[in-house]
Coordinates of N, CA, C and O in Angstrom, one line a residue:
X1024 N -7.1 -11.9 -13.0 CA -6.9 -11.3 -11.7 C -8.0 -10.7 -11.8 O -8.4 -9.4 -12.7
X1025 N -8.8 -10.4 -10.6 CA -9.9 -9.3 -10.6 C -9.6 -7.9 -9.8 O -9.9 -8.3 -8.4
X1026 N -9.2 -7.2 -10.6 CA -8.8 -5.8 -10.4 C -9.4 -5.2 -9.5 O -9.8 -4.7 -9.0
X1027 N -10.9 -5.1 -10.1 CA -12.1 -4.5 -9.4 C -12.2 -5.3 -8.0 O -12.0 -4.6 -6.7
X1028 N -12.0 -6.3 -7.2 CA -11.8 -7.4 -6.4 C -10.9 -6.6 -5.2 O -10.6 -6.0 -3.9
X1029 N -9.4 -6.1 -6.2 CA -8.0 -5.8 -5.7 C -8.7 -4.5 -5.4 O -7.8 -3.8 -4.5
X1030 N -8.8 -3.3 -5.8 CA -9.2 -2.1 -6.0 C -10.6 -1.8 -4.9 O -10.4 -1.3 -4.0
X1031 N -10.9 -2.7 -4.9 CA -11.7 -2.5 -3.4 C -11.6 -2.6 -2.0 O -11.3 -2.0 -1.0
X1032 N -10.5 -4.1 -1.7 CA -10.0 -4.4 -1.0 C -8.8 -3.4 -0.8 O -8.6 -3.0 0.6
X1033 N -8.1 -2.8 -1.3 CA -6.9 -1.9 -0.5 C -8.1 -0.4 -0.8 O -7.6 0.5 0.3
X1034 N -8.8 -0.1 -1.0 CA -9.8 0.8 -0.8 C -10.1 0.6 1.0 O -10.2 1.9 2.0
X1035 N -10.7 -0.3 1.2 CA -10.9 -1.1 2.2 C -9.8 -0.5 3.6 O -9.1 -0.7 4.5
X1036 N -8.4 -1.3 2.9 CA -7.5 -1.6 3.5 C -6.5 0.2 3.9 O -6.2 0.6 4.9
X1037 N -7.1 1.6 3.1 CA -6.5 2.4 2.9 C -7.7 2.9 4.1 O -7.3 4.1 4.6
X1038 N -9.0 2.5 4.2 CA -9.7 3.8 5.0 C -9.1 2.8 6.8 O -9.3 3.8 7.5
X1039 N -8.1 1.6 6.9 CA -8.3 1.8 8.2 C -7.4 2.1 8.5 O -7.1 2.9 10.3
X1040 N -6.2 3.4 8.0 CA -5.0 3.5 8.0 C -5.1 5.1 8.4 O -4.7 6.3 7.9
X1041 N -6.8 5.6 7.5 CA -7.2 7.2 7.5 C -6.8 8.1 6.5 O -6.1 8.8 6.4
X1042 N -7.1 7.0 4.9 CA -6.4 7.5 4.3 C -7.5 9.3 4.2 O -8.2 9.4 4.8
X1043 N -6.8 10.2 3.8 CA -7.0 11.8 3.7 C -7.0 12.8 5.1 O -7.4 13.2 5.2
X1044 N -6.4 11.6 6.1 CA -6.5 12.3 7.6 C -5.1 12.8 7.4 O -4.1 12.3 6.6
X1045 N -4.9 13.7 8.5 CA -3.5 14.6 9.0 C -3.1 14.4 10.3 O -3.8 13.8 11.3
X1046 N -2.2 14.3 10.6 CA -1.5 14.2 11.5 C -0.6 15.0 12.2 O -0.6 16.2 11.7
X1047 N -0.7 15.4 13.5 CA -0.2 16.5 14.4 C 0.8 16.3 14.4 O 1.6 15.3 15.1
X1048 N 2.0 17.1 14.1 CA 3.5 16.8 14.3 C 4.0 18.0 14.4 O 4.1 19.4 14.1
X1049 N 4.9 18.5 15.7 CA 5.0 19.4 16.8 C 6.6 19.9 16.4 O 7.5 18.7 16.1
X1050 N 6.3 20.6 15.9 CA 7.7 21.8 15.6 C 8.4 22.8 16.5 O 7.6 22.8 17.4
X1051 N 9.8 22.8 16.9 CA 10.0 23.5 17.2 C 9.5 25.5 18.0 O 9.4 25.9 18.7
X1052 N 8.8 25.4 16.8 CA 8.0 26.8 17.0 C 6.4 26.8 17.2 O 5.6 27.6 17.0
X1053 N 6.3 25.2 17.2 CA 4.4 25.3 17.1 C 4.3 23.3 16.6 O 4.4 22.7 17.5
X1054 N 3.4 23.9 16.0 CA 2.9 22.6 15.2 C 1.9 23.0 14.2 O 2.4 24.0 13.7
X1055 N 2.2 21.6 13.2 CA 1.5 21.3 11.7 C 1.1 20.2 11.4 O 1.5 19.2 12.0
X1056 N 0.0 20.8 10.6 CA -0.3 19.2 10.2 C 0.5 19.0 8.8 O 1.1 19.2 8.4
X1057 N 0.6 17.2 9.0 CA 1.7 16.4 8.6 C 0.2 15.2 7.6 O -0.1 14.7 8.5
X1058 N 0.8 14.8 6.8 CA -0.2 14.0 5.9 C 1.0 13.1 5.7 O 2.2 12.5 5.7
X1059 N 0.2 10.9 6.1 CA 1.2 10.2 6.7 C 1.8 9.9 4.7 O 1.0 9.9 4.1
X1060 N 2.7 8.8 5.0 CA 3.7 8.6 4.0 C 2.8 7.9 3.4 O 1.9 7.2 3.7
X1061 N 2.9 8.1 1.5 CA 1.4 7.0 0.5 C 2.1 6.0 0.3 O 3.9 6.5 0.0
X1062 N 2.0 5.2 0.2 CA 3.1 3.8 -1.0 C 1.7 3.7 -2.4 O 1.0 3.2 -2.2
X1063 N 2.4 3.9 -3.0 CA 2.2 4.1 -4.6 C 2.2 2.6 -5.2 O 2.9 2.2 -4.9
X1064 N 0.9 1.9 -5.4 CA 1.0 1.2 -5.6 C 0.0 0.9 -7.5 O -0.7 1.4 -7.4
X1065 N 0.6 0.6 -8.9 CA 0.7 0.7 -9.9 C 0.0 -0.4 -10.4 O 0.7 -1.7 -10.5
X1066 N -1.5 -1.2 -11.1 CA -1.6 -1.6 -11.3 C -1.3 -2.3 -12.9 O -2.4 -1.8 -13.9
X1067 N -1.3 -2.7 -13.7 CA -0.3 -3.3 -15.0 C -1.2 -4.7 -15.2 O -1.6 -5.5 -14.7
X1068 N -1.7 -4.9 -16.4 CA -2.4 -6.1 -16.7 C -1.9 -6.9 -16.6 O -1.8 -8.1 -16.6
X1069 N -0.1 -7.6 -16.4 CA 0.8 -8.1 -16.8 C 1.7 -7.8 -15.1 O 2.4 -9.1 -15.5
X1070 N 1.4 -7.0 -14.1 CA 2.5 -6.9 -13.4 C 1.7 -6.3 -12.2 O 0.7 -5.1 -12.9
X1071 N 2.8 -5.4 -11.4 CA 2.5 -3.9 -10.9 C 3.9 -3.9 -10.4 O 5.1 -3.7 -10.9
X1072 N 3.8 -2.6 -9.5 CA 5.1 -1.6 -9.7 C 4.3 -1.3 -8.5 O 4.1 -0.4 -8.0
X1073 N 5.5 -1.2 -7.1 CA 5.8 -0.9 -6.5 C 6.4 0.7 -5.8 O 7.7 0.3 -5.5
X1074 N 6.0 1.6 -5.5 CA 6.3 2.8 -5.3 C 6.9 3.1 -6.3 O 7.1 3.1 -7.4
X1075 N 8.4 3.1 -6.2 CA 9.2 3.6 -7.3 C 10.3 2.1 -7.4 O 11.4 2.4 -8.3
X1076 N 9.9 1.1 -7.1 CA 10.5 -0.2 -7.5 C 10.6 -0.7 -8.7 O 9.9 -0.4 -9.6
X1077 N 11.1 -1.8 -8.8 CA 11.0 -2.7 -10.1 C 9.6 -2.7 -10.5 O 8.8 -3.3 -10.1
X1078 N 9.8 -3.6 -12.0 CA 8.5 -4.0 -12.2 C 8.2 -5.5 -12.1 O 9.5 -5.7 -12.3
X1079 N 6.6 -5.9 -11.5 CA 6.3 -7.1 -10.8 C 5.7 -7.9 -11.5 O 4.4 -7.6 -11.4
X1080 N 5.9 -8.8 -12.3 CA 5.0 -9.9 -13.4 C 4.2 -10.6 -12.1 O 4.6 -10.9 -11.1
X1081 N 2.9 -10.6 -12.5 CA 2.1 -11.2 -11.9 C 2.7 -13.2 -11.4 O 2.5 -13.2 -10.4
X1082 N 3.8 -13.4 -12.6 CA 4.1 -14.8 -12.0 C 4.4 -15.4 -11.4 O 4.9 -16.3 -10.7
X1083 N 5.5 -13.5 -10.8 CA 6.3 -14.4 -10.1 C 5.8 -14.5 -8.5 O 5.2 -13.7 -8.6
X1084 N 6.3 -15.7 -7.7 CA 5.5 -16.2 -6.2 C 5.6 -14.8 -5.6 O 4.0 -14.4 -4.9
X1085 N 6.3 -14.0 -5.7 CA 6.0 -12.8 -4.6 C 5.2 -11.5 -4.9 O 4.2 -11.2 -3.9
X1086 N 4.8 -11.6 -6.2 CA 3.4 -10.6 -6.5 C 2.2 -11.1 -6.1 O 1.4 -10.6 -5.9
X1087 N 2.4 -12.9 -6.4 CA 1.3 -14.1 -6.3 C 0.7 -13.1 -4.6 O -0.5 -13.5 -4.3
X1088 N 2.0 -13.6 -3.9 CA 1.7 -13.3 -2.5 C 1.2 -12.3 -1.9 O 0.3 -11.7 -0.9
X1089 N 1.7 -10.8 -2.4 CA 1.5 -9.4 -2.2 C -0.2 -9.3 -2.5 O -0.8 -8.7 -1.8
X1090 N -0.6 -10.2 -3.4 CA -1.8 -9.8 -4.2 C -2.5 -10.7 -3.2 O -3.6 -9.9 -3.3
X1091 N -2.1 -11.7 -2.4 CA -3.5 -12.8 -1.7 C -3.1 -11.8 -0.5 O -4.4 -12.0 -0.4
X1092 N -2.5 -11.6 -0.2 CA -2.8 -11.0 0.9 C -3.8 -9.9 0.9 O -4.6 -9.4 2.0
X1093 N -3.7 -9.0 -0.2 CA -4.5 -7.8 -0.8 C -5.6 -8.4 -0.3 O -7.1 -8.3 0.4
X1094 N -5.5 -9.6 -0.9 CA -7.9 -10.4 -1.8 C -8.3 -10.9 -0.2 O -8.9 -11.0 -0.3
X1095 N -7.0 -11.5 0.9 CA -7.5 -11.8 2.3 C -7.6 -10.8 3.0 O -8.2 -10.7 4.1
X1096 N -7.7 -9.4 2.8 CA -7.9 -8.0 3.8 C -6.6 -8.2 4.7 O -7.1 -7.1 5.5
X1097 N -6.1 -8.5 4.1 CA -4.4 -7.7 5.3 C -3.6 -6.8 4.1 O -3.9 -6.8 3.5
X1098 N -2.5 -6.0 4.8 CA -1.6 -5.2 4.5 C -1.0 -6.5 4.0 O -0.3 -7.9 4.4
X1099 N -0.1 -6.1 2.6 CA 0.6 -7.0 2.3 C 1.9 -7.3 2.9 O 2.9 -6.6 4.3
X1100 N 2.5 -8.5 3.7 CA 3.1 -9.6 4.4 C 4.4 -8.1 4.2 O 5.0 -8.5 4.8
X1101 N 4.9 -8.2 2.8 CA 6.0 -7.8 2.3 C 6.8 -6.5 3.2 O 7.6 -6.2 3.0
X1102 N 5.5 -5.6 3.5 CA 5.6 -4.4 4.2 C 6.0 -4.4 5.5 O 6.3 -3.2 6.1
X1103 N 6.0 -5.7 6.3 CA 6.2 -5.8 7.7 C 7.7 -5.1 7.9 O 7.6 -4.4 8.8
X1104 N 8.7 -5.6 7.3 CA 10.1 -4.9 8.3 C 10.2 -3.7 8.1 O 11.2 -2.9 7.9
X1105 N 9.3 -2.3 6.4 CA 9.7 -1.4 6.4 C 8.4 -0.6 7.6 O 8.7 0.6 7.9
X1106 N 7.3 -1.2 7.9 CA 6.4 -0.8 9.0 C 6.5 -2.0 10.0 O 5.2 -2.0 9.9
X1107 N 7.8 -1.9 11.0 CA 7.4 -2.9 12.2 C 6.5 -2.8 12.8 O 5.4 -3.7 13.6
X1108 N 5.9 -1.6 13.3 CA 4.8 -0.9 14.4 C 3.7 -0.7 13.5 O 2.7 -0.5 14.4
X1109 N 3.6 -1.5 12.6 CA 1.8 -1.3 11.6 C 2.2 0.0 10.4 O 2.9 0.9 10.7
X1110 N 0.8 0.6 10.4 CA 0.4 0.9 9.2 C 0.4 2.2 10.0 O 0.2 2.9 10.9

């Protein structure tokens, strides 16, 4: 696994969703700034952990697809059910 390329592509994808930016959230008393939800991805020598989920070894087909999507410059396809309207 080329970790440098994975990290570079993750930075690119994060820039597409406005990493570090805030959104205006209207409240009954006015408005406030809210940061978008983050999804933590931890890379290990032998696998990944997404969010607070289980450890996923690199040999697992779903993990390979997840990383291939990132390497191809796309958001992982397994996130589509969680974010049906996009990121």
